[in-house]
mmCIF file of C-alpha atoms in Angstrom:
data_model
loop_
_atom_site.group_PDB
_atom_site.id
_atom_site.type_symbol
_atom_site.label_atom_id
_atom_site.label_comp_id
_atom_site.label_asym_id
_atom_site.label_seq_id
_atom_site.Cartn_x
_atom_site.Cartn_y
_atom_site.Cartn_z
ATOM 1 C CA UNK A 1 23.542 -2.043 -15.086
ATOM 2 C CA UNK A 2 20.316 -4.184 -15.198
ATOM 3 C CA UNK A 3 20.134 -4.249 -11.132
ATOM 4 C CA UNK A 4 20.267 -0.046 -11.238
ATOM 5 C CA UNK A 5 17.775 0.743 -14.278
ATOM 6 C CA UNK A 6 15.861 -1.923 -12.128
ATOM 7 C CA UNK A 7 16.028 0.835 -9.156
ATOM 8 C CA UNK A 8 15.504 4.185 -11.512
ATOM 9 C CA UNK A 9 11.594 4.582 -10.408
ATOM 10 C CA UNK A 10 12.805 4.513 -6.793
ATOM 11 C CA UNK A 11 15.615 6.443 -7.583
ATOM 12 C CA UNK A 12 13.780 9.549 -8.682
ATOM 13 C CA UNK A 13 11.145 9.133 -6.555
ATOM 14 C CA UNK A 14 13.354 9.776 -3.396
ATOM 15 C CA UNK A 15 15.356 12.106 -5.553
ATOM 16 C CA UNK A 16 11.855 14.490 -5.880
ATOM 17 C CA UNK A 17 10.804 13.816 -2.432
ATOM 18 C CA UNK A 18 14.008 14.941 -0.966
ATOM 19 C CA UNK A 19 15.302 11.334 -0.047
ATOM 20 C CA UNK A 20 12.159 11.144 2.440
ATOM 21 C CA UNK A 21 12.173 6.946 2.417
ATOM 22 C CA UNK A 22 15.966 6.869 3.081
ATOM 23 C CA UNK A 23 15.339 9.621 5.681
ATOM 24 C CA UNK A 24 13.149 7.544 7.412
ATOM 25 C CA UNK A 25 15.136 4.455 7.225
ATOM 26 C CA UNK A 26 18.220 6.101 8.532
ATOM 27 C CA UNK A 27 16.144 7.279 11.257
ATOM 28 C CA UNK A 28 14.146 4.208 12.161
ATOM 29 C CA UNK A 29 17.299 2.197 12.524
ATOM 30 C CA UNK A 30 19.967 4.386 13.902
ATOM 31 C CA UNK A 31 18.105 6.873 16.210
ATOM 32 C CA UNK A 32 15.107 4.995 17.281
ATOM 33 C CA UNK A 33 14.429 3.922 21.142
ATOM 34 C CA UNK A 34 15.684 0.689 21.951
ATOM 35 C CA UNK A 35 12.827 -1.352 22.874
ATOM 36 C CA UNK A 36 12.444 -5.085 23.918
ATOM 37 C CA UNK A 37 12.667 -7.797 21.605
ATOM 38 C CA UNK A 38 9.482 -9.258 22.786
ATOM 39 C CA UNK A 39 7.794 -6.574 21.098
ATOM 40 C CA UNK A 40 8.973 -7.455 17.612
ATOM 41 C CA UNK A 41 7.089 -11.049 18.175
ATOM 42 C CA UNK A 42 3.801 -9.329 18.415
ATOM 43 C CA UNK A 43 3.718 -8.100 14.810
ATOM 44 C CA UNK A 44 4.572 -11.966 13.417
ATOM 45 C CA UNK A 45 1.078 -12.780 13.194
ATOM 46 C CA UNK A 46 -0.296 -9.890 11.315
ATOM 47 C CA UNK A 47 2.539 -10.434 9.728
ATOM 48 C CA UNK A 48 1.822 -13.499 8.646
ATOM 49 C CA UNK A 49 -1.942 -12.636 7.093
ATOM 50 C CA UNK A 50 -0.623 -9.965 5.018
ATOM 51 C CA UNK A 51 1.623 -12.139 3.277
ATOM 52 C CA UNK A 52 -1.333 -14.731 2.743
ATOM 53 C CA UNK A 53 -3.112 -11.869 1.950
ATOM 54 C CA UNK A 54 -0.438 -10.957 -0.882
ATOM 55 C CA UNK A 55 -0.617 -14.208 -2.534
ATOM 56 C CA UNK A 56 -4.691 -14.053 -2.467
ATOM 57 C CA UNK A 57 -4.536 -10.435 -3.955
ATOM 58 C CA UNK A 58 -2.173 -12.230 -6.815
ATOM 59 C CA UNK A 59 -4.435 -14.758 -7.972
ATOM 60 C CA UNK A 60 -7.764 -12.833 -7.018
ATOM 61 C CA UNK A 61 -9.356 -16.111 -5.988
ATOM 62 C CA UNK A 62 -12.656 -15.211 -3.864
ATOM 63 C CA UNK A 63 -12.751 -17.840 -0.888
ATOM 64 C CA UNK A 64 -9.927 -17.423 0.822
ATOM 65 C CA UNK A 65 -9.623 -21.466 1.825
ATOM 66 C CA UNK A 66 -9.457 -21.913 -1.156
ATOM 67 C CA UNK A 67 -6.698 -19.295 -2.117
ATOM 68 C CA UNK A 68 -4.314 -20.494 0.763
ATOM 69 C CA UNK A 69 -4.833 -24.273 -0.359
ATOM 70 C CA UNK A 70 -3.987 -22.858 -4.399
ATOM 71 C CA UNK A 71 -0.850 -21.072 -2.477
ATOM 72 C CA UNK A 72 0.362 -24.399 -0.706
ATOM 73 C CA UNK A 73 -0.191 -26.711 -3.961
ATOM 74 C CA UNK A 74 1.659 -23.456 -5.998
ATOM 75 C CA UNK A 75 4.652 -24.601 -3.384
ATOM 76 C CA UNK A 76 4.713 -27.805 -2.807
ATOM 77 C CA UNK A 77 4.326 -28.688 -6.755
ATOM 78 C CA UNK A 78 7.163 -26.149 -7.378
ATOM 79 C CA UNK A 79 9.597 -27.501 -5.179
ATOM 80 C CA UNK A 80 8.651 -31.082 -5.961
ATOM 81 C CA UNK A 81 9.738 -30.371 -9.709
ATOM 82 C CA UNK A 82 12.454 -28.012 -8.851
ATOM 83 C CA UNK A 83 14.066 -31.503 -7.089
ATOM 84 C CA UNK A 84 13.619 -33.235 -10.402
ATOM 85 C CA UNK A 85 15.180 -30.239 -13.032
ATOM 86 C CA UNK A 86 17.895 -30.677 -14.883
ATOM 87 C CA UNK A 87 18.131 -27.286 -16.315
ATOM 88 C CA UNK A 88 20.555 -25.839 -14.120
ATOM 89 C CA UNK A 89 19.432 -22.193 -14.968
ATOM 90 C CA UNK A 90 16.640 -22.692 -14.651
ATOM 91 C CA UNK A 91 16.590 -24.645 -11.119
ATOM 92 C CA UNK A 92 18.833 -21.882 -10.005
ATOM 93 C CA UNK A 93 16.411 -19.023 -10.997
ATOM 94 C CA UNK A 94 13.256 -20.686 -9.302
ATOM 95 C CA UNK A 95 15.292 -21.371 -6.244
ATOM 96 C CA UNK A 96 15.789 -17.658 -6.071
ATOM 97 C CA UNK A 97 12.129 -16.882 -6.546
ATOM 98 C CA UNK A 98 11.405 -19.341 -3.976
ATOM 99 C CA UNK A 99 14.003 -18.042 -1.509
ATOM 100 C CA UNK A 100 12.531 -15.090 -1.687
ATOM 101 C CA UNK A 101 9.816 -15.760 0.164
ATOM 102 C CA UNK A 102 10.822 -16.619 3.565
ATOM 103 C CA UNK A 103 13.534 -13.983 2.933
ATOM 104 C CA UNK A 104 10.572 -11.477 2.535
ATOM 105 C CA UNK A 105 8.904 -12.840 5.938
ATOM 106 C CA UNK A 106 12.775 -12.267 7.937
ATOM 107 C CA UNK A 107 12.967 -8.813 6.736
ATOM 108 C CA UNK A 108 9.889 -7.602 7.444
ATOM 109 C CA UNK A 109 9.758 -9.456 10.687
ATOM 110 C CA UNK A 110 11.826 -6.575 12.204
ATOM 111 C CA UNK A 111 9.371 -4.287 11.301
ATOM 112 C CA UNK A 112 6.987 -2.976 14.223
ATOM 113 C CA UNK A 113 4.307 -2.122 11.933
ATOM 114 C CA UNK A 114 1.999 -3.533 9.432
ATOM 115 C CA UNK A 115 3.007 -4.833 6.122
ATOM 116 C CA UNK A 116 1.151 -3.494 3.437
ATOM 117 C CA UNK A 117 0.575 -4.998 0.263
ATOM 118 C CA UNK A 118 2.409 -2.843 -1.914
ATOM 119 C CA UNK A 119 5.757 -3.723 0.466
ATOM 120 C CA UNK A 120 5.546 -7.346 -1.190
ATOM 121 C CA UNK A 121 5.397 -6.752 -5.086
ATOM 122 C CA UNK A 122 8.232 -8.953 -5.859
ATOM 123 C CA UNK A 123 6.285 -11.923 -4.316
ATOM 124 C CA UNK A 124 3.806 -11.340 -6.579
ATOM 125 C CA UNK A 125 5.955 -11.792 -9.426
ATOM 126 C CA UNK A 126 7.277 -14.508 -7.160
ATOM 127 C CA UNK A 127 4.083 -16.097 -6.926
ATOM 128 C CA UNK A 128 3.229 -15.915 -11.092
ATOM 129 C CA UNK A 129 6.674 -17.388 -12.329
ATOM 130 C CA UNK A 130 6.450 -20.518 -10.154
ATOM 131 C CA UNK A 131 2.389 -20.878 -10.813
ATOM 132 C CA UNK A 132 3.636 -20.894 -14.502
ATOM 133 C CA UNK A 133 6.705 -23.278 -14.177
ATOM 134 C CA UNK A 134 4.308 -25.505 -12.659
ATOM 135 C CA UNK A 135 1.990 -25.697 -15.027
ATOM 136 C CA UNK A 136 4.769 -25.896 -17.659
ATOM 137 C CA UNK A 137 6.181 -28.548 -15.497
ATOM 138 C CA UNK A 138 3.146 -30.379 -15.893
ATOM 139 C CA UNK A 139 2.775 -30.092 -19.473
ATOM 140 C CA UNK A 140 6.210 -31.402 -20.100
ATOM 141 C CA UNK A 141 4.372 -34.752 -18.411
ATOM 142 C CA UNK A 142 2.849 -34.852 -21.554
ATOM 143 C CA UNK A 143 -0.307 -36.405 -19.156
ATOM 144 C CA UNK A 144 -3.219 -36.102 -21.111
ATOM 145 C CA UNK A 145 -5.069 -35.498 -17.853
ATOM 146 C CA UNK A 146 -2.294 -33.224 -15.783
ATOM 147 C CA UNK A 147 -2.329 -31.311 -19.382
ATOM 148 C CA UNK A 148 -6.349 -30.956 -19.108
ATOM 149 C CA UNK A 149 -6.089 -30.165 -15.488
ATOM 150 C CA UNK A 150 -3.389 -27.390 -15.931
ATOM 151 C CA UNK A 151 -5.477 -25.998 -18.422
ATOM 152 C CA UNK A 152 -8.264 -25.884 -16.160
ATOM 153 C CA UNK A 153 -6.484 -24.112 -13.690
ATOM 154 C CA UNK A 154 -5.267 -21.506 -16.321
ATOM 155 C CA UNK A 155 -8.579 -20.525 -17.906
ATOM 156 C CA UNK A 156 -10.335 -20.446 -14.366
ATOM 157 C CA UNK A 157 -7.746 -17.976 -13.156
ATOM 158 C CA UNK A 158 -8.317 -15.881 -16.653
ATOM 159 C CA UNK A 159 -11.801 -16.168 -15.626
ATOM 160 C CA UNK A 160 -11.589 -15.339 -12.496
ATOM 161 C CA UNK A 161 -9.031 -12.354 -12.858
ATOM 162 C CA UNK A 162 -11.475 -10.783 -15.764
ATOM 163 C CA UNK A 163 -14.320 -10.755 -13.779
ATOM 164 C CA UNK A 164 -13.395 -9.436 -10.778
ATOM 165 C CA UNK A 165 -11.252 -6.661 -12.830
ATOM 166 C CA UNK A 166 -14.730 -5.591 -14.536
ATOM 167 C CA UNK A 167 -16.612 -5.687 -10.799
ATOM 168 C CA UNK A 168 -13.986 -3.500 -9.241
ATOM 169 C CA UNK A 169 -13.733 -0.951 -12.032
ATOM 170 C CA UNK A 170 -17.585 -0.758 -11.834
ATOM 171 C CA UNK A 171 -17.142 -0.157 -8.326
ATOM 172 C CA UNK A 172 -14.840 2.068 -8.435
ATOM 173 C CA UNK A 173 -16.573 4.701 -11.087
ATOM 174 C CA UNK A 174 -19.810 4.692 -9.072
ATOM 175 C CA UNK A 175 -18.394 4.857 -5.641
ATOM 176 C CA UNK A 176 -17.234 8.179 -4.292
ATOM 177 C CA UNK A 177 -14.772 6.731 -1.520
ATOM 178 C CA UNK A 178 -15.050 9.211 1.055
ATOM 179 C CA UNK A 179 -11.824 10.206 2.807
ATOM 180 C CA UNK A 180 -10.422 7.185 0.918
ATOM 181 C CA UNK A 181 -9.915 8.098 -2.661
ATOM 182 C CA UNK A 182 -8.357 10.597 -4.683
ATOM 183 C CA UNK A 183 -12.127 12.542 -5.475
ATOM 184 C CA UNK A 184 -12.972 13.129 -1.768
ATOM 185 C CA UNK A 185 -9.760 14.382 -1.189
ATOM 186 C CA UNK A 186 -9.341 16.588 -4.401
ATOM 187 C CA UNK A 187 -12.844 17.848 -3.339
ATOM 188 C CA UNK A 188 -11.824 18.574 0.263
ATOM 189 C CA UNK A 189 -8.389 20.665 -0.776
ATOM 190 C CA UNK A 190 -10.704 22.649 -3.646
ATOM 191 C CA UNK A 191 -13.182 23.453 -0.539
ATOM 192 C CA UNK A 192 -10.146 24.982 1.771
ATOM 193 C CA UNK A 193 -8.635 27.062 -1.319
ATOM 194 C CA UNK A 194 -12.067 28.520 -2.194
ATOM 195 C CA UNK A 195 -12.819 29.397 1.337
ATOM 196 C CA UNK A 196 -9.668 31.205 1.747
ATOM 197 C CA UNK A 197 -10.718 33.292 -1.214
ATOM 198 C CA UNK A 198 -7.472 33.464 -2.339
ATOM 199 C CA UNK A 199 -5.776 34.837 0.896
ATOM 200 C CA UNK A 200 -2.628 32.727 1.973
ATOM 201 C CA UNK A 201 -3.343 30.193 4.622
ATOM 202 C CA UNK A 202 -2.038 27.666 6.599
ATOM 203 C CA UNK A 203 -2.617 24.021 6.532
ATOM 204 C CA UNK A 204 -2.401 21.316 9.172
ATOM 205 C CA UNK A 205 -3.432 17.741 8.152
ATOM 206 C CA UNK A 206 -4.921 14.793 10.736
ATOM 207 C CA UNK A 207 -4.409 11.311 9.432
ATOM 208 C CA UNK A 208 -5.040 8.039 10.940
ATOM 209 C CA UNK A 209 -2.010 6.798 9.693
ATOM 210 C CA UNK A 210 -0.027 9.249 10.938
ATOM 211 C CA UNK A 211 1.789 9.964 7.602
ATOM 212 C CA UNK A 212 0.627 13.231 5.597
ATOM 213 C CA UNK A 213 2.406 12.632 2.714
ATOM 214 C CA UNK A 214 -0.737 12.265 0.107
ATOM 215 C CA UNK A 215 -1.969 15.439 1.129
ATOM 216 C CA UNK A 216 1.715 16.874 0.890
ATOM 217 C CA UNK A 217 1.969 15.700 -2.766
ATOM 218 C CA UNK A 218 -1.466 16.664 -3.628
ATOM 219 C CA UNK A 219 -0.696 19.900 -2.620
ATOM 220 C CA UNK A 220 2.073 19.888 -4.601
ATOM 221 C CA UNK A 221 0.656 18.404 -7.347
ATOM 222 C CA UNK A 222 -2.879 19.655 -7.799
ATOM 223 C CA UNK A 223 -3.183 22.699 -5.584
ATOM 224 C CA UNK A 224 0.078 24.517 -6.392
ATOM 225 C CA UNK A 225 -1.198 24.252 -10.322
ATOM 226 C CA UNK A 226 -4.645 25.220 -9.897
ATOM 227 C CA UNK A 227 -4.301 27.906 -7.321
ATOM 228 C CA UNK A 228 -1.025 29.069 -7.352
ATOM 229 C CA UNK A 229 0.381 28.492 -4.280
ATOM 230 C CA UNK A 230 1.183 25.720 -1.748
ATOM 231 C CA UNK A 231 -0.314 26.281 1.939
ATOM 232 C CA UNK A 232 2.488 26.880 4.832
ATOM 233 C CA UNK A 233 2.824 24.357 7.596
ATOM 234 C CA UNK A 234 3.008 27.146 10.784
ATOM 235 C CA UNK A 235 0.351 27.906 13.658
ATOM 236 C CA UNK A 236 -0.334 31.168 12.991
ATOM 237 C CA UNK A 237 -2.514 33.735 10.860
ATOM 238 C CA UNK A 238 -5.783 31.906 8.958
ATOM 239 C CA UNK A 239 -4.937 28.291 9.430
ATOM 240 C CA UNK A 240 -7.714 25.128 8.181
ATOM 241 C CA UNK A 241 -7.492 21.869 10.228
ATOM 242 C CA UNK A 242 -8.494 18.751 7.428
ATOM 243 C CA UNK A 243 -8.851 16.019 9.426
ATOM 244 C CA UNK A 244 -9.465 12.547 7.767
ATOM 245 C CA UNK A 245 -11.363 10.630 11.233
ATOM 246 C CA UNK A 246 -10.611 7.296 11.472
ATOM 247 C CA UNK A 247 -12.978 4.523 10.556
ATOM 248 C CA UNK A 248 -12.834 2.542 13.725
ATOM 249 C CA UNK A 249 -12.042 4.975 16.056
ATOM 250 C CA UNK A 250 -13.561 7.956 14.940
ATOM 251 C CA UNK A 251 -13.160 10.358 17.705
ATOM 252 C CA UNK A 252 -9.029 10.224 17.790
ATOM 253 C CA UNK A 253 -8.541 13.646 16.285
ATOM 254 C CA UNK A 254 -9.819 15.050 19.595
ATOM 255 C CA UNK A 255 -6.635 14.468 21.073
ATOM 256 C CA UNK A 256 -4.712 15.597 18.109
ATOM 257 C CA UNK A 257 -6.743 19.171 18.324
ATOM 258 C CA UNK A 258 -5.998 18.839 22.613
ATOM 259 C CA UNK A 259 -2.343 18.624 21.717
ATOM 260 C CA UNK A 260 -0.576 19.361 18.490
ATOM 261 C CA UNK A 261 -3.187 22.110 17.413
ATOM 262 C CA UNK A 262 -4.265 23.563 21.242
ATOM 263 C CA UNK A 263 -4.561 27.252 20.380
ATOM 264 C CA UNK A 264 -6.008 29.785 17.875
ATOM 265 C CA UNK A 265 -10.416 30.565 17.822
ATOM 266 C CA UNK A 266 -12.741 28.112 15.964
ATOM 267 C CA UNK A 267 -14.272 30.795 12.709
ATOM 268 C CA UNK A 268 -16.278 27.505 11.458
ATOM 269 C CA UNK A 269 -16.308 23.617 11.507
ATOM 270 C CA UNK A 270 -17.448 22.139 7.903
ATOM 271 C CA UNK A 271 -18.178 18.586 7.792
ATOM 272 C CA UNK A 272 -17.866 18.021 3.994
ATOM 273 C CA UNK A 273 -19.768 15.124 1.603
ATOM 274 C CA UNK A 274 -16.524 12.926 2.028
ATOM 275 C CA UNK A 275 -16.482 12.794 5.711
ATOM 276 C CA UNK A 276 -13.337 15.113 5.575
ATOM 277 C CA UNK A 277 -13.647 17.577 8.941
ATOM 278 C CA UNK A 278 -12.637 20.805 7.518
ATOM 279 C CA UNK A 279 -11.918 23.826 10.875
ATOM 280 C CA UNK A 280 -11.061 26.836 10.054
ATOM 281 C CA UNK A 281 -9.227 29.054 12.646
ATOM 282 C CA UNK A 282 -7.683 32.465 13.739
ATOM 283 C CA UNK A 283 -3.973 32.172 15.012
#
């Protein structure tokens, strides 16, 4: 019961999206190209930084030297007092939390793509419950200076976490974020259904990342309740390109327009205060 209220979130989720990440998962491992197994070896290294990465984003320590030595002593000083307990629940649940982790690193390791950090929440909450059975590890020393030391360590990270939670909210109110955040492209979806002046039109989306799904459930979400309607997905009639350029290779989308898009004449092309490239055509 626990495991599948556990899975609810998920549950739903794929139940409103019509099953799209089981879909995909179907797909990517039953009617995918075969390909080498060389090619699965070129990933491991990026691989690798994101999951350092994951563990830095935990603790929100600044120099990243630092973070990756915090990670190592977080590991070594775990499994040096998981040798030691006697508590055989509790050695069995920290052995889990720690098996995890390399667990993690063999699943994803088939994956030809990158790992994001949002793939490795449960090594975050890896990474907290052994930081905190070490330091309760180290109290039960009852070491006068492990006991100062530990609480060092705990009021630093406080420290640490509070601060840089008060710098990125402050960041993130003043800054506008482009093609990025949710304002630019809420701004960029009002533009296209104002335009239109309420005529129905269709919509085709250019992402860097290939996926259009933010746009999809924007649509949904936002557009469908403030204007009524949610754009069609065909290459005909009045039909607006949004393209979202890519930051290091801006000039990608040309090849998209060459050949996905290919027909129908240019009315206008709006360059909007988010970067979005908003086209508006005649199919």
């Amino acid at each position: 019961m626990g495991f599948l209220i556990a899975y609810l979130p998920m549950i739903a989720f794929e139940m409103r999206h019509g099953l799209l990440g089981l879909k995909g998962i179907l797909s990517y491992l039953f009617f995918r190209k075969s390909v080498p197994v060389s090619s699965y070896f070129k990933f491991v290294p990026d691989h690798f930084n994101a999951f350092l990465n994951n563990f830095h984003n935990t603790f929100t320590i600044g120099n990243y030297y630092i973070s990756y030595a915090f990670m190592a002593l977080v590991l070594a000083g775990s499994i040096y007092f998981l040798l030691q307990e006697k508590n055989k629940a509790l050695k069995k649940l920290f052995i889990f939390l720690l098996i995890i982790i390399p667990v993690n690193f063999f699943v994803f390791s088939f994956l030809r793509n990158a790992v994001y950090d949002y793939y490795l929440t449960d090594l975050t909450v890896s990474y907290i419950f052994l930081f905190v059975y070490l330091i309760y590890s180290l109290l039960r020393l009852k070491s006068y200076r492990l006991s100062l030391i530990s609480l060092f360590f705990v009021v630093f990270l406080v420290l640490v976490g509070v601060i840089s939670s008060i710098k990125t909210s402050i960041y993130d109110y003043s800054d506008y974020g482009g093609t990025s955040k949710l304002k630019g492209k809420v701004d960029a979806i009002d533009y296209i259904y104002k335009d239109s002046k309420g005529k129905r039109f269709n919509l085709l989306v250019f992402a860097p990342p290939v996926y259009t799904y933010p746009y999809d459930y924007l649509l949904n979400w936002y557009g469908k309740k403030k204007y009524g309607f949610i754009p069609g997905k065909e290459k005909k009639g009045l039909v607006y390109l949004l393209i979202e350029k890519a930051p290091s290779q801006p000039w990608t989308y040309q090849g998209w327009l060459k050949t996905v898009v290919k027909k129908g004449k240019i009315v206008k092309t709006v360059t909007l205060p988010s970067g979005f490239i908003v086209e508006e055509r005649e199919m």
